[in-house]
PDB file of C-alpha atoms and ligand atoms in Angstrom:
ATOM      1  CA  MET A   1     -38.831  22.848  14.628  1.00  0.00           C
ATOM      2  CA  LYS A   2     -39.170  22.259  10.764  1.00  0.00           C
ATOM      3  CA  ARG A   3     -38.518  18.600   9.823  1.00  0.00           C
ATOM      4  CA  GLN A   4     -35.633  18.387   7.366  1.00  0.00           C
ATOM      5  CA  LYS A   5     -36.696  17.472   3.885  1.00  0.00           C
ATOM      6  CA  LEU A   6     -34.225  15.620   1.591  1.00  0.00           C
ATOM      7  CA  GLN A   7     -35.286  17.668  -1.388  1.00  0.00           C
ATOM      8  CA  ASP A   8     -34.009  20.801   0.372  1.00  0.00           C
ATOM      9  CA  CYS A   9     -30.444  19.620   0.212  1.00  0.00           C
ATOM     10  CA  MET A  10     -30.317  17.196  -2.822  1.00  0.00           C
ATOM     11  CA  THR A  11     -30.376  17.661  -6.566  1.00  0.00           C
ATOM     12  CA  TYR A  12     -30.672  14.845  -9.056  1.00  0.00           C
ATOM     13  CA  VAL A  13     -29.515  15.369 -12.709  1.00  0.00           C
ATOM     14  CA  GLU A  14     -30.494  12.731 -15.308  1.00  0.00           C
ATOM     15  CA  ASN A  15     -28.091  12.159 -18.287  1.00  0.00           C
ATOM     16  CA  PHE A  16     -25.155  14.203 -17.022  1.00  0.00           C
ATOM     17  CA  ILE A  17     -22.762  11.962 -18.775  1.00  0.00           C
ATOM     18  CA  ASP A  18     -23.016  11.745 -22.543  1.00  0.00           C
ATOM     19  CA  SER A  19     -21.473   8.281 -23.105  1.00  0.00           C
ATOM     20  CA  PRO A  20     -21.946   6.465 -19.861  1.00  0.00           C
ATOM     21  CA  GLY A  21     -21.295   2.898 -21.220  1.00  0.00           C
ATOM     22  CA  GLU A  22     -17.894   3.937 -22.625  1.00  0.00           C
ATOM     23  CA  LEU A  23     -16.937   5.747 -19.333  1.00  0.00           C
ATOM     24  CA  TYR A  24     -18.021   2.800 -17.294  1.00  0.00           C
ATOM     25  CA  HIS A  25     -15.667   0.444 -19.120  1.00  0.00           C
ATOM     26  CA  GLN A  26     -12.733   2.959 -19.193  1.00  0.00           C
ATOM     27  CA  LEU A  27     -13.010   3.290 -15.412  1.00  0.00           C
ATOM     28  CA  ARG A  28     -13.600  -0.337 -14.711  1.00  0.00           C
ATOM     29  CA  ASP A  29     -10.372  -1.117 -16.644  1.00  0.00           C
ATOM     30  CA  GLN A  30      -8.122   1.909 -15.596  1.00  0.00           C
ATOM     31  CA  ILE A  31      -8.901   2.331 -11.903  1.00  0.00           C
ATOM     32  CA  ASN A  32      -6.547   0.999  -9.401  1.00  0.00           C
ATOM     33  CA  TRP A  33      -9.329  -0.885  -7.546  1.00  0.00           C
ATOM     34  CA  ARG A  34      -8.836  -2.536  -4.156  1.00  0.00           C
ATOM     35  CA  GLN A  35     -10.976  -4.540  -1.817  1.00  0.00           C
ATOM     36  CA  ASP A  36     -10.338  -3.769   1.818  1.00  0.00           C
ATOM     37  CA  HIS A  37     -11.457  -5.632   4.853  1.00  0.00           C
ATOM     38  CA  ILE A  38     -13.084  -4.406   8.145  1.00  0.00           C
ATOM     39  CA  THR A  39     -13.193  -5.965  11.569  1.00  0.00           C
ATOM     40  CA  LEU A  40     -16.650  -5.848  13.324  1.00  0.00           C
ATOM     41  CA  PHE A  41     -17.166  -7.550  16.680  1.00  0.00           C
ATOM     42  CA  GLY A  42     -13.948  -9.556  16.265  1.00  0.00           C
ATOM     43  CA  LYS A  43     -14.908 -10.836  12.936  1.00  0.00           C
ATOM     44  CA  THR A  44     -13.131  -9.721   9.576  1.00  0.00           C
ATOM     45  CA  HIS A  45     -15.146  -9.157   6.504  1.00  0.00           C
ATOM     46  CA  ALA A  46     -14.334  -8.173   2.924  1.00  0.00           C
ATOM     47  CA  ILE A  47     -16.051  -4.880   2.123  1.00  0.00           C
ATOM     48  CA  PRO A  48     -18.788  -5.799  -0.335  1.00  0.00           C
ATOM     49  CA  ARG A  49     -17.491  -3.728  -3.271  1.00  0.00           C
ATOM     50  CA  PHE A  50     -14.200  -2.498  -4.585  1.00  0.00           C
ATOM     51  CA  HIS A  51     -13.028   1.091  -4.005  1.00  0.00           C
ATOM     52  CA  ALA A  52     -10.299   3.627  -4.791  1.00  0.00           C
ATOM     53  CA  TRP A  53      -9.290   7.138  -3.702  1.00  0.00           C
ATOM     54  CA  TYR A  54      -7.836   9.688  -6.170  1.00  0.00           C
ATOM     55  CA  ALA A  55      -6.973  13.174  -4.815  1.00  0.00           C
ATOM     56  CA  GLU A  56      -4.387  16.021  -4.617  1.00  0.00           C
ATOM     57  CA  PRO A  57      -1.218  15.251  -2.641  1.00  0.00           C
ATOM     58  CA  ASN A  58      -1.801  15.393   1.133  1.00  0.00           C
ATOM     59  CA  ALA A  59      -5.517  14.974   0.702  1.00  0.00           C
ATOM     60  CA  ASP A  60      -5.940  11.663   2.660  1.00  0.00           C
ATOM     61  CA  TYR A  61      -9.211   9.853   3.386  1.00  0.00           C
ATOM     62  CA  HIS A  62     -10.278   7.280   5.949  1.00  0.00           C
ATOM     63  CA  TYR A  63     -13.504   5.605   6.401  1.00  0.00           C
ATOM     64  CA  SER A  64     -14.596   2.700   8.663  1.00  0.00           C
ATOM     65  CA  GLY A  65     -11.162   2.781  10.151  1.00  0.00           C
ATOM     66  CA  ILE A  66      -9.453   2.267   6.668  1.00  0.00           C
ATOM     67  CA  LEU A  67      -6.990   4.675   5.330  1.00  0.00           C
ATOM     68  CA  LEU A  68      -7.382   4.523   1.562  1.00  0.00           C
ATOM     69  CA  PRO A  69      -4.118   4.850  -0.282  1.00  0.00           C
ATOM     70  CA  ARG A  70      -4.148   7.994  -2.475  1.00  0.00           C
ATOM     71  CA  ASN A  71      -3.785   7.850  -6.099  1.00  0.00           C
ATOM     72  CA  ASP A  72      -2.808  10.904  -8.372  1.00  0.00           C
ATOM     73  CA  TRP A  73      -5.648  12.364 -10.484  1.00  0.00           C
ATOM     74  CA  SER A  74      -5.722  10.807 -13.936  1.00  0.00           C
ATOM     75  CA  ASP A  75      -6.549  13.067 -16.912  1.00  0.00           C
ATOM     76  CA  LEU A  76      -9.957  11.372 -17.213  1.00  0.00           C
ATOM     77  CA  LEU A  77     -10.789  11.917 -13.501  1.00  0.00           C
ATOM     78  CA  LEU A  78      -9.684  15.573 -13.567  1.00  0.00           C
ATOM     79  CA  GLU A  79     -11.910  16.134 -16.804  1.00  0.00           C
ATOM     80  CA  LEU A  80     -14.835  14.667 -14.775  1.00  0.00           C
ATOM     81  CA  LYS A  81     -14.019  16.725 -11.715  1.00  0.00           C
ATOM     82  CA  GLU A  82     -14.110  19.836 -13.886  1.00  0.00           C
ATOM     83  CA  LYS A  83     -17.337  18.927 -15.508  1.00  0.00           C
ATOM     84  CA  VAL A  84     -18.914  18.436 -11.976  1.00  0.00           C
ATOM     85  CA  GLU A  85     -17.449  21.663 -10.582  1.00  0.00           C
ATOM     86  CA  LYS A  86     -18.826  23.570 -13.601  1.00  0.00           C
ATOM     87  CA  LYS A  87     -22.303  22.190 -13.167  1.00  0.00           C
ATOM     88  CA  THR A  88     -22.472  22.596  -9.291  1.00  0.00           C
ATOM     89  CA  SER A  89     -20.199  25.787  -8.762  1.00  0.00           C
ATOM     90  CA  LEU A  90     -18.673  23.620  -5.927  1.00  0.00           C
ATOM     91  CA  HIS A  91     -14.829  22.682  -5.604  1.00  0.00           C
ATOM     92  CA  PHE A  92     -13.485  19.201  -4.870  1.00  0.00           C
ATOM     93  CA  ASN A  93      -9.992  17.872  -4.196  1.00  0.00           C
ATOM     94  CA  GLY A  94     -10.580  14.183  -4.204  1.00  0.00           C
ATOM     95  CA  VAL A  95     -12.912  11.406  -5.470  1.00  0.00           C
ATOM     96  CA  LEU A  96     -13.892   8.191  -3.934  1.00  0.00           C
ATOM     97  CA  LEU A  97     -14.824   5.616  -6.522  1.00  0.00           C
ATOM     98  CA  ASN A  98     -16.860   2.395  -5.732  1.00  0.00           C
ATOM     99  CA  TYR A  99     -17.266  -0.529  -8.049  1.00  0.00           C
ATOM    100  CA  TYR A 100     -20.347  -2.709  -7.295  1.00  0.00           C
ATOM    101  CA  ARG A 101     -19.759  -6.004  -9.309  1.00  0.00           C
ATOM    102  CA  ASP A 102     -23.511  -6.958  -9.181  1.00  0.00           C
ATOM    103  CA  GLY A 103     -26.542  -6.769  -6.891  1.00  0.00           C
ATOM    104  CA  GLN A 104     -24.722  -8.657  -4.006  1.00  0.00           C
ATOM    105  CA  ASP A 105     -22.321  -5.697  -3.601  1.00  0.00           C
ATOM    106  CA  SER A 106     -23.680  -3.002  -1.438  1.00  0.00           C
ATOM    107  CA  ASN A 107     -22.850  -0.108   0.888  1.00  0.00           C
ATOM    108  CA  GLY A 108     -24.410   0.039   4.332  1.00  0.00           C
ATOM    109  CA  TRP A 109     -25.997   2.947   6.274  1.00  0.00           C
ATOM    110  CA  HIS A 110     -23.606   5.751   6.757  1.00  0.00           C
ATOM    111  CA  ALA A 111     -23.200   9.544   6.206  1.00  0.00           C
ATOM    112  CA  ASP A 112     -20.237  11.114   4.393  1.00  0.00           C
ATOM    113  CA  ASP A 113     -19.292  13.038   7.617  1.00  0.00           C
ATOM    114  CA  GLU A 114     -15.706  11.857   8.298  1.00  0.00           C
ATOM    115  CA  LYS A 115     -13.629  14.465  10.325  1.00  0.00           C
ATOM    116  CA  GLU A 116     -11.330  15.339   7.389  1.00  0.00           C
ATOM    117  CA  LEU A 117     -14.253  16.526   5.135  1.00  0.00           C
ATOM    118  CA  VAL A 118     -14.321  20.306   4.949  1.00  0.00           C
ATOM    119  CA  ARG A 119     -17.337  21.839   6.535  1.00  0.00           C
ATOM    120  CA  PRO A 120     -20.049  22.584   5.298  1.00  0.00           C
ATOM    121  CA  ILE A 121     -20.019  19.134   3.614  1.00  0.00           C
ATOM    122  CA  HIS A 122     -20.977  19.071  -0.106  1.00  0.00           C
ATOM    123  CA  VAL A 123     -20.646  15.963  -2.236  1.00  0.00           C
ATOM    124  CA  ALA A 124     -21.401  15.260  -5.887  1.00  0.00           C
ATOM    125  CA  SER A 125     -21.840  11.726  -7.101  1.00  0.00           C
ATOM    126  CA  ILE A 126     -21.855  10.263 -10.675  1.00  0.00           C
ATOM    127  CA  SER A 127     -23.460   6.955 -11.341  1.00  0.00           C
ATOM    128  CA  LEU A 128     -22.668   4.623 -14.325  1.00  0.00           C
ATOM    129  CA  GLY A 129     -23.902   1.161 -15.274  1.00  0.00           C
ATOM    130  CA  GLU A 130     -26.704  -0.668 -13.532  1.00  0.00           C
ATOM    131  CA  GLU A 131     -29.445   1.472 -11.957  1.00  0.00           C
ATOM    132  CA  ARG A 132     -29.403   1.083  -8.108  1.00  0.00           C
ATOM    133  CA  ASP A 133     -31.538   2.706  -5.374  1.00  0.00           C
ATOM    134  CA  MET A 134     -30.077   4.902  -2.688  1.00  0.00           C
ATOM    135  CA  GLN A 135     -32.009   4.934   0.449  1.00  0.00           C
ATOM    136  CA  PHE A 136     -32.146   7.714   3.076  1.00  0.00           C
ATOM    137  CA  ARG A 137     -32.990   7.817   6.739  1.00  0.00           C
ATOM    138  CA  LEU A 138     -32.758  10.648   9.269  1.00  0.00           C
ATOM    139  CA  LYS A 139     -29.823  10.215  11.676  1.00  0.00           C
ATOM    140  CA  GLY A 140     -31.040   8.648  14.943  1.00  0.00           C
ATOM    141  CA  GLU A 141     -33.962   6.947  13.159  1.00  0.00           C
ATOM    142  CA  THR A 142     -34.200   3.401  11.829  1.00  0.00           C
ATOM    143  CA  LYS A 143     -37.212   3.940   9.431  1.00  0.00           C
ATOM    144  CA  MET A 144     -36.368   4.657   5.746  1.00  0.00           C
ATOM    145  CA  HIS A 145     -37.334   8.229   4.853  1.00  0.00           C
ATOM    146  CA  ASP A 146     -36.996   8.241   1.171  1.00  0.00           C
ATOM    147  CA  LYS A 147     -35.163   6.712  -1.799  1.00  0.00           C
ATOM    148  CA  VAL A 148     -33.744   7.834  -5.013  1.00  0.00           C
ATOM    149  CA  LEU A 149     -32.965   5.746  -8.238  1.00  0.00           C
ATOM    150  CA  LEU A 150     -29.516   6.393  -9.417  1.00  0.00           C
ATOM    151  CA  GLY A 151     -29.592   6.036 -13.299  1.00  0.00           C
ATOM    152  CA  ASN A 152     -26.735   5.365 -15.633  1.00  0.00           C
ATOM    153  CA  GLY A 153     -24.950   8.701 -16.327  1.00  0.00           C
ATOM    154  CA  SER A 154     -26.698  10.626 -13.581  1.00  0.00           C
ATOM    155  CA  LEU A 155     -25.361  13.213 -11.117  1.00  0.00           C
ATOM    156  CA  LEU A 156     -26.657  13.434  -7.565  1.00  0.00           C
ATOM    157  CA  VAL A 157     -25.488  16.540  -5.633  1.00  0.00           C
ATOM    158  CA  MET A 158     -25.872  16.493  -1.924  1.00  0.00           C
ATOM    159  CA  LYS A 159     -25.268  19.803  -0.314  1.00  0.00           C
ATOM    160  CA  SER A 160     -25.066  20.659   3.315  1.00  0.00           C
ATOM    161  CA  PRO A 161     -26.983  19.798   5.515  1.00  0.00           C
ATOM    162  CA  CYS A 162     -27.665  16.298   3.810  1.00  0.00           C
ATOM    163  CA  GLN A 163     -24.700  14.596   5.488  1.00  0.00           C
ATOM    164  CA  GLU A 164     -25.288  16.241   8.783  1.00  0.00           C
ATOM    165  CA  LYS A 165     -28.958  15.256   8.920  1.00  0.00           C
ATOM    166  CA  PHE A 166     -29.290  11.938   6.924  1.00  0.00           C
ATOM    167  CA  GLN A 167     -27.689   8.615   6.466  1.00  0.00           C
ATOM    168  CA  HIS A 168     -27.798   6.699   3.063  1.00  0.00           C
ATOM    169  CA  GLN A 169     -27.167   3.215   1.816  1.00  0.00           C
ATOM    170  CA  ILE A 170     -27.092   1.240  -1.475  1.00  0.00           C
ATOM    171  CA  PRO A 171     -28.891  -2.075  -0.417  1.00  0.00           C
ATOM    172  CA  LYS A 172     -28.268  -5.401  -2.067  1.00  0.00           C
ATOM    173  CA  ARG A 173     -30.607  -6.182  -4.973  1.00  0.00           C
ATOM    174  CA  LYS A 174     -31.251  -9.826  -6.046  1.00  0.00           C
ATOM    175  CA  ARG A 175     -32.286  -8.979  -9.697  1.00  0.00           C
ATOM    176  CA  VAL A 176     -29.140  -6.817 -10.541  1.00  0.00           C
ATOM    177  CA  ASN A 177     -26.712  -8.918 -12.349  1.00  0.00           C
ATOM    178  CA  ASP A 178     -24.381  -6.331 -13.778  1.00  0.00           C
ATOM    179  CA  GLY A 179     -21.951  -3.783 -12.523  1.00  0.00           C
ATOM    180  CA  ARG A 180     -22.123  -0.152 -11.358  1.00  0.00           C
ATOM    181  CA  ILE A 181     -19.490   2.456 -10.732  1.00  0.00           C
ATOM    182  CA  ASN A 182     -20.054   5.388  -8.573  1.00  0.00           C
ATOM    183  CA  LEU A 183     -17.759   8.463  -8.254  1.00  0.00           C
ATOM    184  CA  THR A 184     -18.247  10.709  -5.251  1.00  0.00           C
ATOM    185  CA  PHE A 185     -16.391  14.093  -5.415  1.00  0.00           C
ATOM    186  CA  ARG A 186     -15.338  15.460  -2.010  1.00  0.00           C
ATOM    187  CA  MET A 187     -13.300  18.208  -0.458  1.00  0.00           C
ATOM    188  CA  VAL A 188     -11.017  17.157   2.316  1.00  0.00           C
ATOM    189  CA  GLU A 189      -8.626  19.167   4.644  1.00  0.00           C
ATOM    190  CA  LYS A 190      -5.003  18.700   3.475  1.00  0.00           C
ATOM    191  CA  LYS A 191      -2.390  17.456   6.023  1.00  0.00           C
TER     192      LYS A 191
HETATM  193  O1  AKG B   1     -22.647   4.221  -4.539  1.00  0.00           O
HETATM  194  C1  AKG B   1     -23.131   5.261  -4.214  1.00  0.00           C
HETATM  195  O2  AKG B   1     -23.878   5.927  -4.985  1.00  0.00           O
HETATM  196  C2  AKG B   1     -22.922   5.854  -2.814  1.00  0.00           C
HETATM  197  C3  AKG B   1     -21.521   5.700  -2.348  1.00  0.00           C
HETATM  198  C4  AKG B   1     -21.278   6.170  -0.968  1.00  0.00           C
HETATM  199  O3  AKG B   1     -22.325   6.178  -0.191  1.00  0.00           O
HETATM  200  C5  AKG B   1     -20.081   6.408  -0.393  1.00  0.00           C
HETATM  201  O4  AKG B   1     -19.038   6.233  -1.163  1.00  0.00           O
HETATM  202  O5  AKG B   1     -19.953   6.954   0.639  1.00  0.00           O
END
């Protein structure tokens, strides 16, 4: 059987955003950020980043057992959604935002494959601020398969079957002292 290649489902677009520094500051100041906690093996931990969910009414999103409270689209986020839809010819009804304060904030191995995501799963992700690497591994394997550097103002499009076949993570990085914001546009089933 043909081994799945990351490049078959993923596209990276540099300089997708014209003024990424300005957008980073607007989002950092305007988004209704929250830091949630998860309990693993009886121990409660703060998730190592802030996050927020903006979506159409009735488009709810859970991950790691957390139901993220829905915020209504802002004009700025709707403008970005339309820009991403125009570039990708895909449609989205929600965006998950992550704010990594510095290199100590991270996002562990997972796939964006929650049950409420519409199949086939396509996601599109804007990066702002500090460059961070995203690592990929095949589901069921522990060895890293590939990595992509996510530059300031870039767009990463992961079409099906990326989420079905691979997991990804944003590891901690000692030398990163500044923040990064990521917006991942998604399509979820409405209640
Ligand atoms: O920060 C990123 O680029 C990835 C975010 C992510 O993996 C997620 O929100 O599920």
